[in-house]
Short mmCIF file of C-alpha atoms and ligand atoms in Angstrom, two decimals:
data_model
loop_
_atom_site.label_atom_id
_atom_site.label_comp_id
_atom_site.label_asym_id
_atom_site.label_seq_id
_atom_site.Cartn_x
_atom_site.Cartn_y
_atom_site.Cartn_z
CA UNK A 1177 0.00 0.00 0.00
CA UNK A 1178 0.99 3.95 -0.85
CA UNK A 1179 2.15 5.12 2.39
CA UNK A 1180 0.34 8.05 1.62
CA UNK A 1181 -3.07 7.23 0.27
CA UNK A 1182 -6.76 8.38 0.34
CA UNK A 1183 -9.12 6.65 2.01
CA UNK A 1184 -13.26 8.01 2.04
CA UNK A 1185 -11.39 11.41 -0.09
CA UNK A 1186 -9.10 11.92 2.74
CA UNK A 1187 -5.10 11.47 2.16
CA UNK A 1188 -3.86 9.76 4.88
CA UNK A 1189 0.11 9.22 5.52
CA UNK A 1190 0.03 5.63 6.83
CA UNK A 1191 -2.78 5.64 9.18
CA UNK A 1192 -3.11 9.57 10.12
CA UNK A 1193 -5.03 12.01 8.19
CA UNK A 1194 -3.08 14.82 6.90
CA UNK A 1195 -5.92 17.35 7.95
CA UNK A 1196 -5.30 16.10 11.23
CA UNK A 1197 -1.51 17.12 11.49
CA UNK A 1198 -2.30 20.25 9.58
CA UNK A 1199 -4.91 20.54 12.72
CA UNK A 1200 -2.21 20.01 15.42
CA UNK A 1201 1.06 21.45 14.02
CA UNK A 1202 -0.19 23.92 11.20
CA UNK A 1203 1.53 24.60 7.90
CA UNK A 1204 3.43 24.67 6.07
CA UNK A 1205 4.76 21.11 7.92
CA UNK A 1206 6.80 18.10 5.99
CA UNK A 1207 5.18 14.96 7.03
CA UNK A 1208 7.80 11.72 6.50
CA UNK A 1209 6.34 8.21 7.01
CA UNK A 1210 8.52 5.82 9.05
CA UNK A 1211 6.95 2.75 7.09
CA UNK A 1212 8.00 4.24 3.78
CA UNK A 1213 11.77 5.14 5.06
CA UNK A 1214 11.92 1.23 5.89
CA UNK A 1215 10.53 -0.30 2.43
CA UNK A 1216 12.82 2.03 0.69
CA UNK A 1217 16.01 1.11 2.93
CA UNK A 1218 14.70 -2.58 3.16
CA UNK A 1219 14.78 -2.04 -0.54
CA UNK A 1220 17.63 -1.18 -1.40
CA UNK A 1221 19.27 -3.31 1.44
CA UNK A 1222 17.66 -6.75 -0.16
CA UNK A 1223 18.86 -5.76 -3.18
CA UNK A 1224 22.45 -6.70 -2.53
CA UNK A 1225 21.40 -10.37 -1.64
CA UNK A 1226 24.40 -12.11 -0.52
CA UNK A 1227 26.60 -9.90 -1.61
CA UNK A 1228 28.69 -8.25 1.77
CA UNK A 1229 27.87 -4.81 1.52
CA UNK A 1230 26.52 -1.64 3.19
CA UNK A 1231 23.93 0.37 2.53
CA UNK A 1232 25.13 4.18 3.85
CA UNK A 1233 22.52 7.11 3.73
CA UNK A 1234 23.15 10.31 2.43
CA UNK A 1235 22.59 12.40 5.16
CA UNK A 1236 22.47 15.78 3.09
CA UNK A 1237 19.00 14.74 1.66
CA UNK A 1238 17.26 15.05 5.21
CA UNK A 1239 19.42 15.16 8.13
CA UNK A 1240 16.60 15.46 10.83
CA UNK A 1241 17.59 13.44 13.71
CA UNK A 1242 14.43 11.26 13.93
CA UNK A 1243 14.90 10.14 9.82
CA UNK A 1244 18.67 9.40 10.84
CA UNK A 1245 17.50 7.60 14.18
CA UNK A 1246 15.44 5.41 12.09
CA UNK A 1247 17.48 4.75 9.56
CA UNK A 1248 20.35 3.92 12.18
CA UNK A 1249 17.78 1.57 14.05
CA UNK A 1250 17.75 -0.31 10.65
CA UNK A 1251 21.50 -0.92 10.48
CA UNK A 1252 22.39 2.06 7.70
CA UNK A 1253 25.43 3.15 7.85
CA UNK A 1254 25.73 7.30 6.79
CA UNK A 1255 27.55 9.29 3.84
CA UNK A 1256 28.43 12.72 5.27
CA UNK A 1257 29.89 15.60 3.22
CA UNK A 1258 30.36 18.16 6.43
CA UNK A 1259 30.62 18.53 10.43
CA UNK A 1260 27.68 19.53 11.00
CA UNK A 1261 26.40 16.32 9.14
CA UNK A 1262 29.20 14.53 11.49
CA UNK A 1263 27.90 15.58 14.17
CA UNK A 1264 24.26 14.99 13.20
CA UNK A 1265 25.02 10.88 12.62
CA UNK A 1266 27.18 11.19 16.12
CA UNK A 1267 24.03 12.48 17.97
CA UNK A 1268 21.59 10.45 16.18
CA UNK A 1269 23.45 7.43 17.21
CA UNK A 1270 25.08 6.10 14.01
CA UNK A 1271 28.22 3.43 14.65
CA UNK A 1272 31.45 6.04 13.46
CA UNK A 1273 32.52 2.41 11.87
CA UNK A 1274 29.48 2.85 9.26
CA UNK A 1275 30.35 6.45 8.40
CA UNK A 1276 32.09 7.66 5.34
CA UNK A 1277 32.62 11.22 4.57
CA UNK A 1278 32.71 12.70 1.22
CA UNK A 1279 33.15 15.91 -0.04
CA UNK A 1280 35.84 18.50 -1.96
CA UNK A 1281 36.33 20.65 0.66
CA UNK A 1282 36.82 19.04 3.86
CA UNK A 1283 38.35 22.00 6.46
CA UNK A 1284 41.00 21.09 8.99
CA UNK A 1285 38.15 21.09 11.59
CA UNK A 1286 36.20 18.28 9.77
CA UNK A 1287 39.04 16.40 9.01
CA UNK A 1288 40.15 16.28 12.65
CA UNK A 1289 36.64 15.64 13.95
CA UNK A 1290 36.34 12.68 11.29
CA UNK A 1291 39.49 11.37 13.08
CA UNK A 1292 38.25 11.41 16.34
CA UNK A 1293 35.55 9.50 15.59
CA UNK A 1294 37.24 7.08 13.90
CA UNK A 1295 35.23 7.08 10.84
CA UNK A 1296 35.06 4.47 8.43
CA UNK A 1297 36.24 6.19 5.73
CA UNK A 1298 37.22 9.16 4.01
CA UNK A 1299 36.48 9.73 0.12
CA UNK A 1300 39.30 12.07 -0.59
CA UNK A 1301 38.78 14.31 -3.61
CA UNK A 1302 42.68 15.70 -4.43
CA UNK A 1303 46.27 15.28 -3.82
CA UNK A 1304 45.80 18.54 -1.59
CA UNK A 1305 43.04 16.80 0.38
CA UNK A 1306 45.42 14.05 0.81
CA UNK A 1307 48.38 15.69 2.10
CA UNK A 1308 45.89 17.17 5.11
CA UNK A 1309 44.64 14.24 5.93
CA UNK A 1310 48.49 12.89 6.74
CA UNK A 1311 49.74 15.67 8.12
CA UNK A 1312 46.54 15.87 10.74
CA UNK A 1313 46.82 12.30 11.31
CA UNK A 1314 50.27 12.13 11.54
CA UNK A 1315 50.56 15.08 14.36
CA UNK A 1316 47.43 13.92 16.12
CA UNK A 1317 48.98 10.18 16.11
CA UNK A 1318 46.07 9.12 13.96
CA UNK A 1319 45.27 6.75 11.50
CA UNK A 1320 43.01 7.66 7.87
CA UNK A 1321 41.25 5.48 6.41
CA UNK A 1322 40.86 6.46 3.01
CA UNK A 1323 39.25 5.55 -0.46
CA UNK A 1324 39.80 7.62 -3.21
CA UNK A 1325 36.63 9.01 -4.96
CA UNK A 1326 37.47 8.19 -8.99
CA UNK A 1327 35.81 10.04 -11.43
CA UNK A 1328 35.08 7.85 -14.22
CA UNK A 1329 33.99 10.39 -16.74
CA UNK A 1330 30.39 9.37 -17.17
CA UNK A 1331 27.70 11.43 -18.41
CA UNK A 1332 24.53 10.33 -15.54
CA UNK A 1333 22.35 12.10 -18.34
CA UNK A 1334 20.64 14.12 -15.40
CA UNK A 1335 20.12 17.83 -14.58
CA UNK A 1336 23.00 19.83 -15.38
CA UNK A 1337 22.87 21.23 -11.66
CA UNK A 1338 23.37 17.31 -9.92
CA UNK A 1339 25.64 15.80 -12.68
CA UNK A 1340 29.16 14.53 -11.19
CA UNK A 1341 31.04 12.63 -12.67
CA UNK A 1342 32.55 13.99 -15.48
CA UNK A 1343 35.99 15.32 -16.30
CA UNK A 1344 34.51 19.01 -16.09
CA UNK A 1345 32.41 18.62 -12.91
CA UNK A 1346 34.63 19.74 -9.82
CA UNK A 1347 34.36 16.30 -8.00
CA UNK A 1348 36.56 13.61 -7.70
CA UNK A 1349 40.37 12.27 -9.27
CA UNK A 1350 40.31 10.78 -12.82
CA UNK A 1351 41.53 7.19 -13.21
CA UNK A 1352 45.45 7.62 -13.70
CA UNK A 1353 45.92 10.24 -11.40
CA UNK A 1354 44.08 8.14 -8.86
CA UNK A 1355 47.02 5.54 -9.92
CA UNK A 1356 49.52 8.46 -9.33
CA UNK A 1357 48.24 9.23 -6.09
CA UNK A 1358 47.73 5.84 -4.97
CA UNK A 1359 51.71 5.46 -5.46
CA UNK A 1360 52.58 8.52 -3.43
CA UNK A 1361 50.37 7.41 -0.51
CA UNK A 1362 52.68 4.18 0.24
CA UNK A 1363 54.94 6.77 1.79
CA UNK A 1364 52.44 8.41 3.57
CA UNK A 1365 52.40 6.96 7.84
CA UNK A 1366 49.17 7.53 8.57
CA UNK A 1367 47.01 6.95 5.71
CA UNK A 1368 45.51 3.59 4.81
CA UNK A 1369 44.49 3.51 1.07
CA UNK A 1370 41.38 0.30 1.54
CA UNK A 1371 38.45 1.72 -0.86
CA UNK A 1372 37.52 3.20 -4.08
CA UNK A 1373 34.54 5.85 -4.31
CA UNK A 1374 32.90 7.51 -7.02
CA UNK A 1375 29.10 9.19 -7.44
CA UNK A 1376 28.22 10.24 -10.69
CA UNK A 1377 25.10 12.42 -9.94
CA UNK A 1378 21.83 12.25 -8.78
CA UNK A 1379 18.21 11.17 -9.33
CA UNK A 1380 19.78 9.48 -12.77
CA UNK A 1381 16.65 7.62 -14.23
CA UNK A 1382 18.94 5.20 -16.19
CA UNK A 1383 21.16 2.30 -15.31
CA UNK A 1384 23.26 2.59 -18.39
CA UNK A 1385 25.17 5.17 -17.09
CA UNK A 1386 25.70 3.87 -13.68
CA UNK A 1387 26.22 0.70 -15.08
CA UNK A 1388 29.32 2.16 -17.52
CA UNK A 1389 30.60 4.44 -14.19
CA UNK A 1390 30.53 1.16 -11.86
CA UNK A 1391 32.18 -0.72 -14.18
CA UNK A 1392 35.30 1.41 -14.99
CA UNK A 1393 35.60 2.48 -11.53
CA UNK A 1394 35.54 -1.06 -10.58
CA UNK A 1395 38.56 -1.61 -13.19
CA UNK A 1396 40.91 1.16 -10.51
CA UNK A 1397 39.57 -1.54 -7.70
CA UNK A 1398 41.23 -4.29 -9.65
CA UNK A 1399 44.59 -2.21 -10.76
CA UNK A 1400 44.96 -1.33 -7.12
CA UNK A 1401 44.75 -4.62 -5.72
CA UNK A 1402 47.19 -5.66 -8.82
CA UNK A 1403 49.64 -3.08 -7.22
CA UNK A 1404 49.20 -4.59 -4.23
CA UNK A 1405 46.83 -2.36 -1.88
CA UNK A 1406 44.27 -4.32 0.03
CA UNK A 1407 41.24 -2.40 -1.26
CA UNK A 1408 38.07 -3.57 1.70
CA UNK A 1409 35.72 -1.39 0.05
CA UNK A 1410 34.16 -0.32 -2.96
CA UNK A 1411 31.43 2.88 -2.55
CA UNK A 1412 29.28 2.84 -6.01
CA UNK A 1413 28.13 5.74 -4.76
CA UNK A 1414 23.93 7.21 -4.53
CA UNK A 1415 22.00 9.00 -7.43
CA UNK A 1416 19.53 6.13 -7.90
CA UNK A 1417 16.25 8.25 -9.30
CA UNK A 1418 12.32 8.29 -8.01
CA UNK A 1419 9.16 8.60 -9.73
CA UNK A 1420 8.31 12.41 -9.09
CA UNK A 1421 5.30 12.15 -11.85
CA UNK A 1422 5.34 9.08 -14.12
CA UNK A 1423 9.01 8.56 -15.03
CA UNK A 1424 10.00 4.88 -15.55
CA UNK A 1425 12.28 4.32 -12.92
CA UNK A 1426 14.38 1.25 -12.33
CA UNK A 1427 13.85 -0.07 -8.70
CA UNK A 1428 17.20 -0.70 -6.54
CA UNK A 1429 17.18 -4.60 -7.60
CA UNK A 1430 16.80 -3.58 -11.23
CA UNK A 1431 20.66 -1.08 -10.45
CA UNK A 1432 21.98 -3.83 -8.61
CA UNK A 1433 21.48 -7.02 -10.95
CA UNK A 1434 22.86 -4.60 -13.93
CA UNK A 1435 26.28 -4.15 -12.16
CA UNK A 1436 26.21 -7.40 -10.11
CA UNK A 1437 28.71 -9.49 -12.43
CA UNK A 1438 31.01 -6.88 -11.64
CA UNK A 1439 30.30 -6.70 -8.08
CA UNK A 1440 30.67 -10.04 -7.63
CA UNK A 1441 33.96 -10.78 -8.41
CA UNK A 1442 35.45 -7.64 -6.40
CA UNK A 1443 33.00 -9.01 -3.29
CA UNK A 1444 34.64 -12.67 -3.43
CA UNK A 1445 37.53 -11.23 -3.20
CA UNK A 1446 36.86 -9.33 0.21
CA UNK A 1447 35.54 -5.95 -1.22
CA UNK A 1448 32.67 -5.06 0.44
CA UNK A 1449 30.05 -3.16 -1.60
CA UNK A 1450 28.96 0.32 -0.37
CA UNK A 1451 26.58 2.71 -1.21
CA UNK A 1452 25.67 5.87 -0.42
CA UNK A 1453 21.77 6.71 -1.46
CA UNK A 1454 19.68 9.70 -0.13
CA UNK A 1455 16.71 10.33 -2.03
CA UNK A 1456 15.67 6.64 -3.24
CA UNK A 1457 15.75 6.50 0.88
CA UNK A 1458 13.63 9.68 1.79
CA UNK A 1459 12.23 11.08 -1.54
CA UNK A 1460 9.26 9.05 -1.63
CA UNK A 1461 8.91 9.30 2.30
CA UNK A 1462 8.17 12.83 2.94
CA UNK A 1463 4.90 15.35 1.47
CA UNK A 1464 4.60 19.03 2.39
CA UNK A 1465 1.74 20.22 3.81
CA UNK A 1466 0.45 23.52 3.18
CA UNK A 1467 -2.58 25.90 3.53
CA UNK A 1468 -4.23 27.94 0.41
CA UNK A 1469 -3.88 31.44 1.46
CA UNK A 1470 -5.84 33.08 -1.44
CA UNK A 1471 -6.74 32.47 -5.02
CA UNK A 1472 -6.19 35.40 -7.17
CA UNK A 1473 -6.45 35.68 -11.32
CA UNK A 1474 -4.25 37.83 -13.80
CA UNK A 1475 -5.81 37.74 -17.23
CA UNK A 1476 -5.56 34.14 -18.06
CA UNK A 1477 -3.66 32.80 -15.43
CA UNK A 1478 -4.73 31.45 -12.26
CA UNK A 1479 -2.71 31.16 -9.34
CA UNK A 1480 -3.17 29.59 -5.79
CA UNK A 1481 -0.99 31.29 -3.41
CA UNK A 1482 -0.12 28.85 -0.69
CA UNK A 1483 1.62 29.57 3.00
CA UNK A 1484 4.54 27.43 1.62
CA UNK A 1485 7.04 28.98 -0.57
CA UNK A 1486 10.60 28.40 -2.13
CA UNK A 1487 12.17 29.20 0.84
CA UNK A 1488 10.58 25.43 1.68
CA UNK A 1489 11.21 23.88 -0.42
CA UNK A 1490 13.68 24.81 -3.06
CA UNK A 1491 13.37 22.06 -5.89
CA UNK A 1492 10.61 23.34 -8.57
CA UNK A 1493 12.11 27.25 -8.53
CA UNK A 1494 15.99 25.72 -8.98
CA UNK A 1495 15.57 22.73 -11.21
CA UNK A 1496 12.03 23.07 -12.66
CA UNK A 1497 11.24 19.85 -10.27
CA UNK A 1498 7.98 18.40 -10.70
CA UNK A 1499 6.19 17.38 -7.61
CA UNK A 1500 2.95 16.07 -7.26
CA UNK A 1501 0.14 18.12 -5.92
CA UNK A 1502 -2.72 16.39 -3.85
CA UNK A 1503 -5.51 17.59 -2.16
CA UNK A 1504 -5.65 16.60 1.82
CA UNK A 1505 -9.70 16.48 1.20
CA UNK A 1506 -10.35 15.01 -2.41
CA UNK A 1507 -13.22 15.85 -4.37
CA UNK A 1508 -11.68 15.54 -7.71
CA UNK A 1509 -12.17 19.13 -9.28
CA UNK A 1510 -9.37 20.41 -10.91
CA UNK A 1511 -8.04 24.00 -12.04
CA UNK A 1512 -5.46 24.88 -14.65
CA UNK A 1513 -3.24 27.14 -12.25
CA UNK A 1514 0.11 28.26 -10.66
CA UNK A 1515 0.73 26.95 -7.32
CA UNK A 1516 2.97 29.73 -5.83
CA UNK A 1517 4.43 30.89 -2.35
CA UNK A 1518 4.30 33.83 -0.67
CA UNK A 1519 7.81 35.19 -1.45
CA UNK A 1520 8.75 38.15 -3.31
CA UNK A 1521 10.50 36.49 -6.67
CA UNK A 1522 8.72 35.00 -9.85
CA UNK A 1523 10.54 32.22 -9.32
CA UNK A 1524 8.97 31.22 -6.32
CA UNK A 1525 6.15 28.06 -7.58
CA UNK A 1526 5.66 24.59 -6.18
CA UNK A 1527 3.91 24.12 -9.43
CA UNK A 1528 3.36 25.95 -12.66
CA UNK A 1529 0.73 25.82 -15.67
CA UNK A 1530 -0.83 22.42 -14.06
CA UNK A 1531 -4.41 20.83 -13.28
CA UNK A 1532 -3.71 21.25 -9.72
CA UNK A 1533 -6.92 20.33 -7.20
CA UNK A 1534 -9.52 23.35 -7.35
CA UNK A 1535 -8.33 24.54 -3.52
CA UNK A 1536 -10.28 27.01 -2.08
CA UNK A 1537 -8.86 29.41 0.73
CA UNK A 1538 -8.41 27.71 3.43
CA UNK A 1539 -7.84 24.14 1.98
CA UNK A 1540 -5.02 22.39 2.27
CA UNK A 1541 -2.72 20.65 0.08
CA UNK A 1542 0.18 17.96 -0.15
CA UNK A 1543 3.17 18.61 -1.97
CA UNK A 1544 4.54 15.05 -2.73
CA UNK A 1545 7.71 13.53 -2.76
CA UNK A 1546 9.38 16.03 -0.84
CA UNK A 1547 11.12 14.13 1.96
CA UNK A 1548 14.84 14.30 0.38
CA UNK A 1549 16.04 17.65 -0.48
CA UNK A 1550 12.99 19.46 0.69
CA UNK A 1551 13.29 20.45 4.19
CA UNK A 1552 17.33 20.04 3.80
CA UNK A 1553 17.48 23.10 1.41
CA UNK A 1554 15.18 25.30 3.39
CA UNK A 1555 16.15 28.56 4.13
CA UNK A 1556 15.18 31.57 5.74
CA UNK A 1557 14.96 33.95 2.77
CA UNK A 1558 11.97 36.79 3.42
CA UNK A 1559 12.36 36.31 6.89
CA UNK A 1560 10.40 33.41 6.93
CA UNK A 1561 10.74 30.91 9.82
CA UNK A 1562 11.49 27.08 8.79
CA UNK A 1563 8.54 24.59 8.39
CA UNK A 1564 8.32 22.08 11.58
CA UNK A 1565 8.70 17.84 10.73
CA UNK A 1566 6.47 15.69 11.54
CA UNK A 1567 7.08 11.74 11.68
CA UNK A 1568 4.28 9.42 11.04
CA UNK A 1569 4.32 5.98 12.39
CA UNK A 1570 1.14 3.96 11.91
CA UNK A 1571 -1.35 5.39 13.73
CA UNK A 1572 0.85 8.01 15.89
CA UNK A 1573 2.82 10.97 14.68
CA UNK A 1574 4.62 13.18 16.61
CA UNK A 1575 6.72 16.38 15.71
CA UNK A 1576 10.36 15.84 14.86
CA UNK A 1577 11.21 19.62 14.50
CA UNK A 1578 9.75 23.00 15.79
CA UNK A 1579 8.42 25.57 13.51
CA UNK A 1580 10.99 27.81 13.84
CA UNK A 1581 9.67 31.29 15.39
CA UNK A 1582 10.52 35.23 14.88
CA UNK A 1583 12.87 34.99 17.52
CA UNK A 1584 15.21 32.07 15.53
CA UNK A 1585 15.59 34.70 12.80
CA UNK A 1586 17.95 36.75 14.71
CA UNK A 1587 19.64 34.31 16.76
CA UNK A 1588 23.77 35.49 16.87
CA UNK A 1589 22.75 38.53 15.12
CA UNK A 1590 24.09 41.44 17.28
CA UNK A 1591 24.00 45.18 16.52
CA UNK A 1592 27.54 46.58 17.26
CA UNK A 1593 28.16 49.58 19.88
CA UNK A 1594 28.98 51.85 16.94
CA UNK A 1595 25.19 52.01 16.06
N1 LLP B 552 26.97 10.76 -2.61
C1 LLP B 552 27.48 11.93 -3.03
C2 LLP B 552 28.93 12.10 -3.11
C3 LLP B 552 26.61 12.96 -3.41
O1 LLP B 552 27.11 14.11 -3.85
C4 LLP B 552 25.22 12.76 -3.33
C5 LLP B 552 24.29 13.83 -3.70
C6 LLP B 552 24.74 11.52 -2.87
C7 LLP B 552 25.66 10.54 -2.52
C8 LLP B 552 23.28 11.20 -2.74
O2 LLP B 552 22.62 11.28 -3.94
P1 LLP B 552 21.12 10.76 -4.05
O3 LLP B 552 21.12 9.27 -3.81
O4 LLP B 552 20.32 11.46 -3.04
O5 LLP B 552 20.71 11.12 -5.43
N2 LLP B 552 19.60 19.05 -4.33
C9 LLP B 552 19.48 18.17 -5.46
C10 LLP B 552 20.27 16.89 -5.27
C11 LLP B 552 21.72 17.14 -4.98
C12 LLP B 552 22.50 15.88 -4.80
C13 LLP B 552 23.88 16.15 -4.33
N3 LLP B 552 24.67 14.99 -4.08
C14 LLP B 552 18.01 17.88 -5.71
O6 LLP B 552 17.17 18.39 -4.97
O7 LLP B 552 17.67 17.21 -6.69
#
């Protein structure tokens, strides 16, 4: 069953009414369901098989602490790309031995706080990044644990915006210098070199590309191990794509199978298989709730002006994202319209030029899809305070973060003595 459904006209996420969270913690509010978090992990978790692997979540797509709780509860490990993300897995009770740490500007501060936790691994991005990481460890008496995030020069045919992994995009070491670097590490004291990374982009709809990435990266795994580093781990990275609208998708199983006669080999020979997905985890998991402040008409067009806004969530106004709009009391009329925010650009829209539900003042909506990346990318622009979270477990729900007030605007914002 849809974790969120309709049942008598009313959308329900598992078995609570979205009216009735609207009711108790207003709008605009993301609502994730814990049931949906689980499938998708289980998911992608059974999709391995027998393989030895890990399935790591990518904290950046929703780092609330009761999503991370949840996901720790069902043995995920976590991909972090910062220290506040660090220290988000720490607190939500993540093993530091299931943590890797990505990113192409890790600061001194991060690095040493990955160190004293002991982290699994870091994905190192440069030569530069390298050279930190030994000196830190070295004064510190420290070791790194490191894997070297390859970029396999592979177009993920995505957005422009979340593409990765090719020679032009800013992340990762092509193959041969990842050979180069691999040779200068041996003289390094306090760096192990044990994995391979690379991530090619995100929400990437096809497995040909992931498919051609895995399998080159796969061929540094081998040339390492030829050269005689014990390589324990093998990231293939996140990026697997959801249906926003009625994309064909292929499921986790359908990724997996694709690249498993390469995986295979590299697992039989002690390689564990990671991965490091965020939005196949939480995309599906999370709707935003919010209230029709007016309807209004300019020649044509039609807009509903909701209390949510791009501030919210971000996705339509920067990539065009399509999410789905429901109506938390269905009665099936429909209206060509705008769906639009309160905040002073154009750009701001949850929706444009769609049959959106006929909402009257007053009525609410559901903005679907919107548990990875939504909340995550809030911000505060206009001065308006962040949405709470709710979490939705079968017939209880609870709220998972405050709607931020007036007061959270300001706070460390001081106006000097020369004023
Ligand atoms: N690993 C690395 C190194 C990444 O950069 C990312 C995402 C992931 C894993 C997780 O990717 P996922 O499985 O969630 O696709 N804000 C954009 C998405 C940005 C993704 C950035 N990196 C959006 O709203 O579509």
């Amino acid at each position: 069953m849809d974790d969120f459904h309709y049942e008598g006209g009313d959308l329900y996420c598992e078995d609570v009414p979205l009216a009735e969270i609207a009711q108790g913690a207003g709008t605009p509010t993301y609502v994730y369901s814990h049931a949906a978090l689980e499938r998708a992990y289980r998911d992608l978790d059974d999709a391995f098989g027998d393989l030895d692997h890990l399935v790591c979540y990518a904290v950046k797509a929703n780092g609330n602490l009761a999503i991370l709780r949840a996901l720790a509860s069902f043995g995920a490990g976590a991909d972090i790309v910062s220290g506040g993300e660090l220290y988000r897995v720490m607190r939500a009770g993540f093993d530091p031995k299931k943590v890797v740490f990505a990113g192409v500007g890790k600061t001194e501060q991060e690095l040493m706080a990955g160190l004293g936790e002991r982290i699994l691994l870091f994905n190192v991005e440069s030569a530069s990044e390298l050279d930190h990481l030994e000196r830190y460890a070295f004064r510190h008496g420290k070791k790194a644990r490191v894997s070297l995030r390859v970029n396999p020069n592979v177009d993920a045919e995505t957005h422009e915006h979340i593409t990765t992994g090719r020679e032009r995009d800013k992340f990762g070491i092509p193959v041969d210098e990842a050979l180069t670097l691999a040779d200068r590490i041996k003289e390094f004291k306090c760096v192990d070199l044990i994995g391979v990374h690379q991530h090619i982009g995100s929400q990437i709809t096809k497995i040909g590309p992931h498919a051609e990435a895995i399998e080159k990266s796969a061929g540094l795994v081998d040339e390492l191990k030829r050269r005689g580093f014990d390589i324990k781990y093998f990231n293939i990275g996140g990026g697997l794509g959801i249906r926003y609208k009625d994309e064909d998708v292929p499921t986790a199983k359908d990724l997996v199978d694709a690249v498993r006669p390469t995986l295979e080999p590299l697992a039989a020979g002690g390689t564990k298989i990671l991965c490091e997905m965020g939005r196949y985890i939480a995309g599906n998991a999370g709707a935003l709730l919010t209230s029709v402040i007016y309807r209004k008409k300019s020649g044509e067009k039609s807009f509903i002006v909701a209390d949510a806004g791009m501030n919210d969530l971000l996705r339509p106004s920067l990539y065009d994202a399509h999410h789905e709009v429901r109506a938390a009391c269905e009665d099936g009329a429909l209206a060509n319209a705008d769906l639009v925010g309160p905040v002073c650009e154009s750009g701001d829209y949850l929706a444009r030029d769609r049959d959106l539900p006929d909402a009257a003042e007053g009525d609410l909506l559901a903005v679907m899809s919107a548990g990875a990346y939504g909340f995550s990318m809030a911000s505060n622009y206009n001065s308006r305070p962040r949405p709470a979270e709710v979490m939705v477990r079968g017939d209880s729900w609870a709220v998972v973060r405050e709607r931020e007030h007036n007061a959270d605007l300001i706070k460390g914002e001081l106006v000097p003595a020369f004023l």
